[in-house]
Short mmCIF file of C-alpha atoms in Angstrom, two decimals:
data_model
loop_
_atom_site.label_atom_id
_atom_site.label_comp_id
_atom_site.label_asym_id
_atom_site.label_seq_id
_atom_site.Cartn_x
_atom_site.Cartn_y
_atom_site.Cartn_z
CA UNK A 186 -175.42 77.85 77.02
CA UNK A 187 -176.49 81.13 75.31
CA UNK A 188 -174.28 83.90 75.08
CA UNK A 189 -175.03 87.64 74.66
CA UNK A 190 -173.34 90.73 73.93
CA UNK A 191 -172.72 92.79 76.99
CA UNK A 192 -171.56 96.26 77.23
CA UNK A 193 -168.47 96.17 79.58
CA UNK A 194 -168.28 98.51 82.59
CA UNK A 195 -165.55 98.97 85.28
CA UNK A 196 -167.25 99.10 88.88
CA UNK A 197 -165.16 100.38 91.88
CA UNK A 198 -166.45 99.38 95.31
CA UNK A 199 -165.38 101.57 97.92
CA UNK A 200 -166.12 101.71 101.52
CA UNK A 201 -164.95 105.01 102.65
CA UNK A 202 -165.37 108.41 101.28
CA UNK A 203 -162.48 110.98 100.02
CA UNK A 204 -160.28 110.99 96.89
CA UNK A 205 -159.89 107.83 95.08
CA UNK A 206 -156.44 108.58 93.84
CA UNK A 207 -155.08 107.72 97.63
CA UNK A 208 -151.64 107.82 98.78
CA UNK A 209 -150.14 104.52 97.96
CA UNK A 210 -152.95 103.73 96.12
CA UNK A 211 -151.20 103.17 92.68
CA UNK A 212 -151.23 99.81 91.11
CA UNK A 213 -148.67 100.20 88.05
CA UNK A 214 -148.08 96.43 86.84
CA UNK A 215 -150.19 93.52 85.93
CA UNK A 216 -149.66 91.74 89.17
CA UNK A 217 -148.81 94.40 91.65
CA UNK A 218 -145.20 94.18 91.52
CA UNK A 219 -142.43 92.39 89.32
CA UNK A 220 -143.32 89.52 91.30
CA UNK A 221 -146.90 89.34 90.36
CA UNK A 222 -147.72 89.03 94.07
CA UNK A 223 -151.07 90.87 93.76
CA UNK A 224 -150.56 92.00 97.24
CA UNK A 225 -151.79 95.79 98.60
CA UNK A 226 -150.91 97.73 101.23
CA UNK A 227 -154.00 99.67 101.38
CA UNK A 228 -156.13 98.73 104.35
CA UNK A 229 -159.50 100.59 103.82
CA UNK A 230 -161.00 97.40 102.68
CA UNK A 231 -160.93 94.84 105.58
CA UNK A 232 -162.64 91.71 106.72
CA UNK A 233 -164.84 94.13 108.69
CA UNK A 234 -166.44 96.08 106.03
CA UNK A 235 -166.18 94.17 102.72
CA UNK A 236 -169.70 92.84 103.08
CA UNK A 237 -171.02 96.35 103.08
CA UNK A 238 -169.24 97.57 99.92
CA UNK A 239 -171.47 99.39 97.40
CA UNK A 240 -170.84 101.11 93.99
CA UNK A 241 -169.47 104.50 94.17
CA UNK A 242 -168.50 104.99 90.44
CA UNK A 243 -169.64 102.71 87.01
CA UNK A 244 -167.74 103.43 84.18
CA UNK A 245 -169.24 102.51 81.18
CA UNK A 246 -166.76 101.50 78.22
CA UNK A 247 -169.28 101.33 75.55
CA UNK A 248 -167.89 98.18 73.99
CA UNK A 249 -171.04 95.89 73.59
CA UNK A 250 -169.19 93.15 71.37
CA UNK A 251 -169.28 89.71 72.95
CA UNK A 252 -166.20 88.78 74.90
CA UNK A 253 -165.05 88.31 78.48
CA UNK A 254 -163.54 91.39 80.64
CA UNK A 255 -160.19 89.97 81.85
CA UNK A 256 -158.43 93.00 82.40
CA UNK A 257 -156.71 94.24 85.79
CA UNK A 258 -156.53 97.83 85.64
CA UNK A 259 -153.32 100.08 85.99
CA UNK A 260 -153.63 102.99 88.56
CA UNK A 261 -151.12 105.74 88.70
CA UNK A 262 -151.47 109.50 89.88
CA UNK A 263 -155.00 109.25 89.90
CA UNK A 264 -155.52 107.83 86.45
CA UNK A 265 -157.09 104.36 85.36
CA UNK A 266 -155.83 102.44 82.53
CA UNK A 267 -158.25 99.77 81.39
CA UNK A 268 -158.60 97.55 78.00
CA UNK A 269 -161.63 95.78 76.86
CA UNK A 270 -162.31 92.67 74.36
CA UNK A 271 -160.71 93.50 70.94
CA UNK A 272 -158.01 96.17 72.27
CA UNK A 273 -159.62 99.17 73.05
CA UNK A 274 -157.47 101.06 75.50
CA UNK A 275 -158.86 103.91 77.56
CA UNK A 276 -157.68 106.33 80.36
CA UNK A 277 -160.02 107.49 83.21
CA UNK A 278 -159.44 110.45 86.10
CA UNK A 279 -160.59 109.21 89.42
CA UNK A 280 -161.05 112.32 90.89
CA UNK A 281 -163.40 113.75 87.77
CA UNK A 282 -164.88 110.82 86.89
CA UNK A 283 -164.26 111.58 83.41
CA UNK A 284 -162.64 109.47 80.46
CA UNK A 285 -159.46 111.40 79.32
CA UNK A 286 -158.98 109.16 76.09
CA UNK A 287 -159.81 106.60 74.00
CA UNK A 288 -157.73 104.06 71.57
CA UNK A 289 -159.17 101.65 69.36
CA UNK A 290 -157.07 99.24 67.99
CA UNK A 291 -157.69 98.68 64.13
CA UNK A 292 -157.32 94.54 64.25
CA UNK A 293 -156.11 93.26 61.08
CA UNK A 294 -156.22 89.59 59.93
CA UNK A 295 -156.51 87.39 62.80
CA UNK A 296 -157.46 84.07 63.82
CA UNK A 297 -157.05 84.25 67.77
CA UNK A 298 -158.52 80.72 69.36
CA UNK A 299 -160.01 81.28 72.61
CA UNK A 300 -161.92 84.77 73.20
CA UNK A 301 -160.87 88.51 72.19
CA UNK A 302 -159.92 89.41 75.68
CA UNK A 303 -157.02 91.21 76.82
CA UNK A 304 -155.77 91.28 80.09
CA UNK A 305 -154.28 94.90 80.25
CA UNK A 306 -151.64 97.76 79.89
CA UNK A 307 -147.76 98.52 81.17
CA UNK A 308 -146.76 101.79 82.08
CA UNK A 309 -143.30 103.06 81.64
CA UNK A 310 -141.87 106.05 83.62
CA UNK A 311 -145.67 107.39 84.04
CA UNK A 312 -145.54 108.44 80.22
CA UNK A 313 -146.16 105.45 77.92
CA UNK A 314 -148.67 102.92 78.16
CA UNK A 315 -148.30 99.70 76.22
CA UNK A 316 -150.68 97.09 74.80
CA UNK A 317 -150.68 93.86 73.09
CA UNK A 318 -153.24 92.76 70.64
CA UNK A 319 -154.99 90.28 69.21
CA UNK A 320 -153.30 90.30 65.97
CA UNK A 321 -150.04 90.15 67.56
CA UNK A 322 -148.76 93.91 67.48
CA UNK A 323 -147.54 95.76 70.54
CA UNK A 324 -148.47 99.13 70.94
CA UNK A 325 -147.15 102.34 72.57
CA UNK A 326 -149.71 104.98 73.21
CA UNK A 327 -149.08 108.49 75.11
CA UNK A 328 -150.09 107.99 78.77
CA UNK A 329 -152.02 111.64 78.49
CA UNK A 330 -153.39 111.63 75.26
CA UNK A 331 -153.58 108.08 74.03
CA UNK A 332 -151.57 108.82 70.51
CA UNK A 333 -149.91 106.35 69.09
CA UNK A 334 -146.20 106.52 69.29
CA UNK A 335 -145.15 103.39 67.81
CA UNK A 336 -146.68 100.15 66.45
CA UNK A 337 -144.75 96.80 66.11
CA UNK A 338 -145.75 93.22 64.87
CA UNK A 339 -144.67 90.81 67.09
CA UNK A 340 -145.29 88.01 65.06
CA UNK A 341 -147.27 87.17 61.95
CA UNK A 342 -151.10 86.83 63.15
CA UNK A 343 -152.10 84.77 59.86
CA UNK A 344 -149.75 82.22 61.51
CA UNK A 345 -151.96 81.79 64.64
CA UNK A 346 -149.82 84.54 66.86
CA UNK A 347 -151.79 86.57 69.19
CA UNK A 348 -151.16 88.39 72.39
CA UNK A 349 -153.48 88.82 75.07
CA UNK A 350 -151.56 89.35 78.22
CA UNK A 351 -150.44 92.35 79.82
CA UNK A 352 -146.79 93.50 78.97
CA UNK A 353 -143.97 93.62 81.78
CA UNK A 354 -141.63 97.10 82.03
CA UNK A 355 -138.28 95.72 83.09
CA UNK A 356 -135.84 98.65 83.00
CA UNK A 357 -136.27 100.27 79.73
CA UNK A 358 -137.53 97.36 78.08
CA UNK A 359 -140.89 95.73 77.13
CA UNK A 360 -141.48 92.22 77.68
CA UNK A 361 -144.27 90.44 75.86
CA UNK A 362 -144.91 86.99 74.87
CA UNK A 363 -147.58 85.43 72.29
CA UNK A 364 -150.48 83.48 72.23
CA UNK A 365 -151.39 80.66 69.73
CA UNK A 366 -150.26 76.93 70.65
CA UNK A 367 -153.65 75.83 69.35
CA UNK A 368 -152.26 76.47 65.88
CA UNK A 369 -148.93 75.46 65.41
CA UNK A 370 -146.58 78.44 66.64
CA UNK A 371 -143.38 78.68 68.21
CA UNK A 372 -143.72 80.39 71.46
CA UNK A 373 -141.45 82.95 72.16
CA UNK A 374 -140.77 86.28 74.79
CA UNK A 375 -139.49 89.33 73.21
CA UNK A 376 -137.92 92.26 74.79
CA UNK A 377 -138.96 95.89 73.05
CA UNK A 378 -136.90 99.38 73.53
CA UNK A 379 -139.52 101.12 75.51
CA UNK A 380 -138.62 104.82 73.57
CA UNK A 381 -138.27 103.34 70.03
CA UNK A 382 -139.78 100.00 69.85
CA UNK A 383 -137.04 98.44 68.62
CA UNK A 384 -136.37 94.89 69.23
CA UNK A 385 -133.73 94.02 71.78
CA UNK A 386 -133.54 90.41 71.93
CA UNK A 387 -136.12 87.41 71.77
CA UNK A 388 -136.36 83.79 73.32
CA UNK A 389 -138.08 80.64 72.12
CA UNK A 390 -139.88 78.26 74.42
CA UNK A 391 -139.09 75.50 71.92
CA UNK A 392 -135.25 75.46 71.08
CA UNK A 393 -133.89 74.71 67.56
CA UNK A 394 -131.58 72.26 66.65
CA UNK A 395 -127.79 73.17 65.80
CA UNK A 396 -127.58 74.94 62.36
CA UNK A 397 -130.55 77.09 62.78
CA UNK A 398 -130.02 80.61 63.65
CA UNK A 399 -132.13 80.90 66.60
CA UNK A 400 -130.08 77.77 68.10
CA UNK A 401 -129.68 78.15 71.80
CA UNK A 402 -126.50 76.33 72.99
CA UNK A 403 -127.88 76.87 76.58
CA UNK A 404 -130.96 74.83 76.02
CA UNK A 405 -131.17 71.83 78.29
CA UNK A 406 -130.82 68.34 76.90
CA UNK A 407 -130.63 69.78 73.36
CA UNK A 408 -133.80 70.58 71.26
CA UNK A 409 -135.76 67.43 72.27
CA UNK A 410 -135.87 68.01 76.06
CA UNK A 411 -136.45 65.41 78.58
CA UNK A 412 -138.18 61.99 77.51
CA UNK A 413 -141.01 61.99 80.48
CA UNK A 414 -142.41 58.74 80.92
CA UNK A 415 -144.42 59.66 84.42
CA UNK A 416 -146.34 62.55 85.54
CA UNK A 417 -147.80 62.91 89.02
CA UNK A 418 -146.40 59.43 89.28
CA UNK A 419 -148.76 58.40 86.58
CA UNK A 420 -147.76 56.01 84.01
CA UNK A 421 -147.90 57.85 80.41
CA UNK A 422 -147.78 54.60 78.72
CA UNK A 423 -145.05 55.67 76.18
CA UNK A 424 -142.89 53.74 73.92
CA UNK A 425 -139.64 56.13 74.14
CA UNK A 426 -137.47 53.82 71.67
CA UNK A 427 -140.24 54.03 68.81
CA UNK A 428 -140.56 57.63 69.83
CA UNK A 429 -136.82 57.88 69.37
CA UNK A 430 -136.90 56.02 66.29
CA UNK A 431 -139.61 57.79 64.71
CA UNK A 432 -138.32 61.52 65.59
CA UNK A 433 -136.14 61.88 62.52
CA UNK A 434 -139.74 61.73 60.44
CA UNK A 435 -141.01 64.78 62.66
CA UNK A 436 -137.27 66.79 62.59
CA UNK A 437 -138.84 70.20 61.87
CA UNK A 438 -141.70 70.14 64.65
CA UNK A 439 -139.62 72.36 66.88
CA UNK A 440 -140.87 75.21 64.20
CA UNK A 441 -144.57 74.69 65.41
CA UNK A 442 -144.60 72.99 68.66
CA UNK A 443 -146.59 75.49 70.25
CA UNK A 444 -145.45 76.60 74.08
CA UNK A 445 -147.06 80.23 74.07
CA UNK A 446 -146.40 82.57 76.57
CA UNK A 447 -149.72 84.30 77.36
CA UNK A 448 -149.63 85.14 80.78
CA UNK A 449 -147.54 88.18 82.18
CA UNK A 450 -143.85 87.25 83.25
CA UNK A 451 -142.29 87.81 86.68
CA UNK A 452 -139.26 89.50 87.39
CA UNK A 453 -136.60 89.39 90.14
CA UNK A 454 -134.48 92.50 90.04
CA UNK A 455 -131.88 91.25 92.43
CA UNK A 456 -130.90 88.12 90.21
CA UNK A 457 -131.90 90.10 87.29
CA UNK A 458 -134.18 87.11 86.29
CA UNK A 459 -137.29 86.56 84.33
CA UNK A 460 -139.57 84.00 85.30
CA UNK A 461 -141.74 82.72 82.40
CA UNK A 462 -144.77 80.11 82.29
CA UNK A 463 -144.98 78.30 79.29
CA UNK A 464 -148.78 77.01 77.51
CA UNK A 465 -150.28 74.37 75.86
CA UNK A 466 -147.93 72.49 73.21
CA UNK A 467 -149.35 72.00 69.49
CA UNK A 468 -151.65 70.48 68.42
CA UNK A 469 -153.74 70.48 71.54
CA UNK A 470 -157.38 70.41 70.37
CA UNK A 471 -157.11 67.15 68.61
CA UNK A 472 -154.93 64.43 70.73
CA UNK A 473 -155.13 62.10 68.04
CA UNK A 474 -152.41 63.83 66.08
CA UNK A 475 -150.18 64.60 68.90
#
């Protein structure tokens, strides 16, 4: 397969004339709502006219570096916020077709695994925009100017940590996870204060044993979890007795067990519950060392 640098662009396909920032047309979270349902109330595009859509506006991002464009734009009050590979964030006025501002994150040392993609930003109170970066930072920007308000290192990128997903706003907290299971990270989700950037709490996807400062006595079945012998009714051919006997040799494996959280969590306001999907264990690139 031949890979070529491509200049990223955002294309808007619209069927009807009129302002792009229509009433009810805001899309203020990565998944469309806190549940990540990706459902829209808009009815301008339907089964009767979808085949006749044509481009009305094309925004050239100017990013010519190789990378997949995986961003979901955020739209609020007629402004669209877009991110690109390698962590450039931009704001466009959808009524004037003009770029309002651009922020290029200066990446530090990073060894991200699987492409320089970014899936988008979060917006809080219409005033602040938040982006996770490939060098595992969480950056807060002024929504009107793109000025950096604060920049926090979520985890050490030299150990393989990175952030590719769009953060999630829950109240006055910004929720963000980490990627890097390929490099032996310890996955976690962290909440930061939207205003100050101070860390509010952190939850680890790989539980710690008793005695460690991050030990959680609510973790089910202790830090070893459940010894599964089947998956989808398939025998895993595991020697559980031997694994348990050998486990003492790997007593510190929880520190690098992987379990990154590289997609935006969902939130249920009624129960005040956060739903998190956990990714691959570590190491996962070479099955012989698992």
